[in-house]
Structure formats: C-alpha cells, structure tokens
Amino acid sequence: MERSSAAAPGGSSRREATRQKLYEAAVTLIAEQGFSATTVDEIAERAGVAKGTVYYNFASKSVLFEELLRHGVGLLTASLREAAEQTARAGGTKVDALDAMIRAGLGFIARYPAFTQLYVAELWRTNRAWQSTLMVVRRQVVAAIEDVLREGVANGEFSEEIDVPLTAAALVGMVLVAALDWQSFQPERSLDDVHAALSRLIQGRVSGSR
C-alpha cells in the first residue's frame, strides 16, 4: 500500500511528509536517550506509523540517522545561503551578510534544538558508521561561510591575511556553542538578544574605543 500510494499523484509529497515525521521522531528520541538505546519500534511509535514504514523509507536505523544528518544540515545550509543572498540583493556588505547568516543560524537552532545537540555531539565521535557523511555535511555549512569570506577578500572588505577555512569554521563554532549555551543555560534570552551579542563581535564593536 505504501508503494502504490507513493507512485500515485501526490504520493511523493506524502512520502516526504512521512519521512519528515520519522526525522522528527528520531531526532527527539535520540536526543533524549541516545542512538544505541533508541529502537526502530520507538521511532515508529513516536512518528505514528507502522514499523514497516520505517524500513520502507530507510534500510536501517543507521541509514535513517545518516539521512537525518543530511536533511538537517541541508536545511541549515540553505537558510545560511539565503540570508547571504538576501543581504546581497539589498546592497549590504559582506560583514552584513555574515551578520545575517549568524541570525539565520541562531533561528535554525532555536527551531531545531534537538538536532543541533545531536549534530554537535556526533562531531566529537570517531567510531560511527556515518563519520564520512558527517564530514561531508559539516563541509557544506562551513563552505557557505567561506564563500562570503572569499568574496569579501576579493572586493577588499576583508584582509587577504585571514585564514578563510579556519575563520569560517570558527564562526560556525561560535554560533553553535553560543546557541547551545543560550538554549541550555540562558533560555530567558530572546533570539534578538543573543544575535545582538554575536553581532557586536562580527561588527568589531566589542572594544571601548570608537
């Protein structure tokens, strides 16, 4: 029945909706109790689907998690690039673009905190079957920042001496760590408040001089 509905008109969108439910169920459960302790039965139950539906969409729990990483990081990367493109269309500088990307990153993390926690935790592991996939998706996020930095160097807005790959990684790390600290220890702060603090760093306005 699942296969015939997927082939029917609108079946593709229904399947994507089912996969989205599975992503959300998996990320919530794994964030709560860890990957090893989470079973396919639990994922299916949380998603409100039959266990067979999980295996119809994903060959295994590991494949589901690997696709979850691709899906989540894909959404994050798209939001970062869109923020940079909107800034460019509005005539903003590359610093403005980075600032907009920081806000977009914070917004994503506020919307998907469980995914962000999992992503950061998995970056520190080295024994997972999906390690190579994790490196690929991490590269996507960092590359979005690198592109803006390189454009800024090319137009003279940024110094040619900056280490583009390391600076991009540092900016991504800054947003991830600051956002997780915000979500875990300072939840009373608003997104605007957190963004303003990081914006001062990126705009070079942390010193007392004017």
C-alpha positions as a printed NumPy array, in Angstrom:
array([[ 0.   ,  0.   ,  0.   ],
       [ 2.843,  2.378,  0.797],
       [ 4.452,  1.704, -2.575],
       [ 1.269,  2.255, -4.564],
       [ 0.465,  5.481, -2.745],
       [ 3.989,  6.755, -3.332],
       [ 3.554,  6.161, -7.054],
       [ 0.178,  7.874, -7.18 ],
       [-0.289, 11.621, -7.801],
       [ 0.754, 13.422, -4.655],
       [ 2.416, 10.252, -3.379],
       [ 5.836, 11.859, -3.408],
       [ 4.703, 14.688, -1.155],
       [ 3.008, 12.178,  1.171],
       [ 6.204, 10.162,  1.373],
       [ 8.202, 13.292,  2.159],
       [ 5.709, 14.115,  4.905],
       [ 6.18 , 10.612,  6.332],
       [ 9.945, 10.928,  6.181],
       [ 9.7  , 14.272,  7.96 ],
       [ 7.699, 12.627, 10.76 ],
       [10.359,  9.955, 11.055],
       [13.147, 12.542, 11.148],
       [11.389, 14.451, 13.919],
       [10.659, 11.311, 15.912],
       [14.205, 10.007, 15.552],
       [15.932, 13.244, 16.447],
       [13.751, 13.719, 19.545],
       [14.237, 10.179, 20.827],
       [17.958, 10.033, 20.115],
       [18.454, 13.389, 21.815],
       [16.554, 12.083, 24.84 ],
       [18.127,  8.63 , 25.248],
       [20.981,  8.212, 22.795],
       [21.337,  6.408, 19.481],
       [22.029,  2.913, 20.817],
       [19.124,  2.967, 23.259],
       [16.606,  4.14 , 20.66 ],
       [14.787,  1.376, 18.787],
       [13.032,  1.384, 15.44 ],
       [ 9.818,  0.417, 17.251],
       [10.062,  3.56 , 19.364],
       [10.725,  5.748, 16.336],
       [ 7.72 ,  4.291, 14.547],
       [ 5.502,  4.725, 17.6  ],
       [ 6.601,  8.327, 18.138],
       [ 6.027,  9.104, 14.439],
       [ 2.621,  7.419, 14.49 ],
       [ 3.442,  4.958, 11.72 ],
       [ 3.898,  1.204, 11.388],
       [ 7.352, -0.26 , 11.927],
       [ 7.361, -1.429,  8.311],
       [ 7.012,  2.177,  7.186],
       [10.351,  2.983,  8.782],
       [12.067,  0.225,  6.811],
       [10.22 ,  1.182,  3.641],
       [11.765,  4.647,  3.816],
       [15.127,  3.742,  5.383],
       [17.059,  0.478,  5.231],
       [18.077,  0.67 ,  8.893],
       [18.205,  2.896, 11.937],
       [21.75 ,  3.923, 10.983],
       [20.629,  4.897,  7.485],
       [17.769,  6.893,  8.993],
       [20.189,  8.779, 11.22 ],
       [22.609,  9.356,  8.338],
       [19.805, 10.78 ,  6.204],
       [18.671, 12.829,  9.192],
       [22.097, 14.467,  9.306],
       [21.956, 15.222,  5.577],
       [18.428, 16.586,  5.848],
       [19.053, 18.809,  8.859],
       [22.357, 20.226,  7.674],
       [20.831, 20.767,  4.242],
       [18.131, 22.934,  5.8  ],
       [20.712, 24.866,  7.817],
       [22.973, 25.441,  4.814],
       [20.048, 26.617,  2.689],
       [18.993, 29.103,  5.357],
       [22.542, 30.483,  5.623],
       [22.924, 30.918,  1.877],
       [19.504, 32.523,  1.57 ],
       [20.423, 35.02 ,  4.304],
       [23.604, 35.945,  2.414],
       [21.744, 36.25 , -0.887],
       [19.049, 38.457,  0.615],
       [21.723, 40.734,  2.035],
       [23.43 , 40.963, -1.359],
       [20.146, 41.809, -3.077],
       [19.603, 44.581, -0.524],
       [23.053, 46.016, -1.253],
       [24.611, 45.021,  2.062],
       [28.279, 44.415,  2.749],
       [29.908, 41.049,  3.31 ],
       [30.021, 41.831,  7.033],
       [26.27 , 42.399,  6.839],
       [25.95 , 39.054,  5.071],
       [27.876, 37.264,  7.82 ],
       [25.736, 39.008, 10.41 ],
       [22.568, 37.866,  8.618],
       [23.931, 34.323,  8.426],
       [24.574, 34.328, 12.165],
       [20.977, 35.312, 12.778],
       [19.761, 32.637, 10.37 ],
       [21.885, 30.056, 12.179],
       [20.506, 31.079, 15.55 ],
       [16.983, 30.894, 14.157],
       [17.581, 27.378, 12.856],
       [18.993, 26.234, 16.195],
       [16.075, 27.775, 18.082],
       [13.694, 25.864, 15.815],
       [15.621, 22.564, 15.876],
       [17.493, 22.438, 19.215],
       [17.461, 18.639, 19.465],
       [19.016, 18.258, 16.029],
       [21.704, 20.784, 16.886],
       [22.573, 18.943, 20.085],
       [22.901, 15.685, 18.162],
       [24.981, 17.275, 15.424],
       [27.442, 18.814, 17.879],
       [27.674, 15.582, 19.894],
       [28.375, 13.499, 16.778],
       [31.161, 15.852, 15.683],
       [33.172, 14.61 , 18.668],
       [32.677, 10.901, 17.922],
       [35.027,  8.94 , 15.689],
       [33.544,  5.432, 15.717],
       [30.277,  5.975, 13.878],
       [29.415,  4.37 , 10.547],
       [28.281,  7.751,  9.263],
       [31.509,  9.618, 10.114],
       [32.282, 10.287,  6.453],
       [28.755, 11.603,  5.898],
       [29.127, 13.874,  8.908],
       [32.316, 15.341,  7.46 ],
       [30.583, 15.964,  4.139],
       [27.618, 17.777,  5.679],
       [29.881, 19.775,  8.011],
       [31.762, 20.884,  4.915],
       [28.521, 22.198,  3.408],
       [27.885, 24.532,  6.341],
       [31.457, 25.808,  6.544],
       [31.61 , 26.309,  2.774],
       [28.626, 28.664,  2.896],
       [30.598, 30.936,  5.236],
       [33.826, 30.502,  3.289],
       [32.168, 31.766,  0.111],
       [31.208, 35.046,  1.774],
       [34.654, 35.464,  3.312],
       [36.394, 34.864, -0.021],
       [34.101, 37.363, -1.742],
       [34.936, 39.87 ,  0.984],
       [38.662, 39.301,  0.483],
       [38.264, 39.666, -3.282],
       [36.468, 43.026, -3.012],
       [38.87 , 44.364, -0.393],
       [36.428, 44.339,  2.502],
       [38.421, 41.687,  4.387],
       [42.168, 41.358,  4.807],
       [43.972, 38.977,  2.493],
       [45.766, 37.672,  5.588],
       [42.715, 35.98 ,  7.092],
       [42.675, 32.198,  7.136],
       [39.376, 31.645,  5.335],
       [38.757, 27.947,  6.21 ],
       [39.656, 28.388,  9.881],
       [37.74 , 31.666, 10.207],
       [34.661, 30.092,  8.652],
       [34.881, 27.098, 10.986],
       [35.344, 29.44 , 13.946],
       [32.227, 31.432, 13.034],
       [30.153, 28.256, 12.688],
       [31.503, 27.033, 16.026],
       [30.778, 30.359, 17.688],
       [27.134, 30.229, 16.652],
       [26.708, 26.572, 17.646],
       [28.275, 26.94 , 21.088],
       [26.614, 30.269, 21.854],
       [23.227, 28.964, 20.784],
       [23.512, 25.761, 22.806],
       [24.563, 27.779, 25.843],
       [21.563, 30.036, 25.225],
       [19.144, 27.14 , 24.905],
       [20.529, 25.214, 27.875],
       [21.505, 27.864, 30.398],
       [20.01 , 31.195, 29.358],
       [16.614, 30.353, 27.844],
       [15.153, 33.626, 29.115],
       [17.143, 35.491, 26.466],
       [15.433, 36.274, 23.179],
       [16.844, 35.471, 19.756],
       [17.275, 39.214, 19.189],
       [19.288, 39.49 , 22.388],
       [21.628, 36.621, 21.509],
       [22.02 , 37.831, 17.946],
       [22.874, 41.34 , 19.146],
       [25.698, 39.966, 21.319],
       [27.223, 37.959, 18.463],
       [26.628, 40.806, 16.032],
       [28.857, 43.054, 18.119],
       [31.645, 40.535, 17.697],
       [31.268, 40.235, 13.941],
       [30.909, 44.001, 13.527],
       [34.031, 44.627, 15.617],
       [32.201, 46.624, 18.258],
       [33.41 , 44.898, 21.431],
       [36.199, 47.317, 22.331],
       [35.633, 50.519, 24.27 ],
       [37.171, 52.701, 21.574],
       [35.011, 54.436, 18.991]])
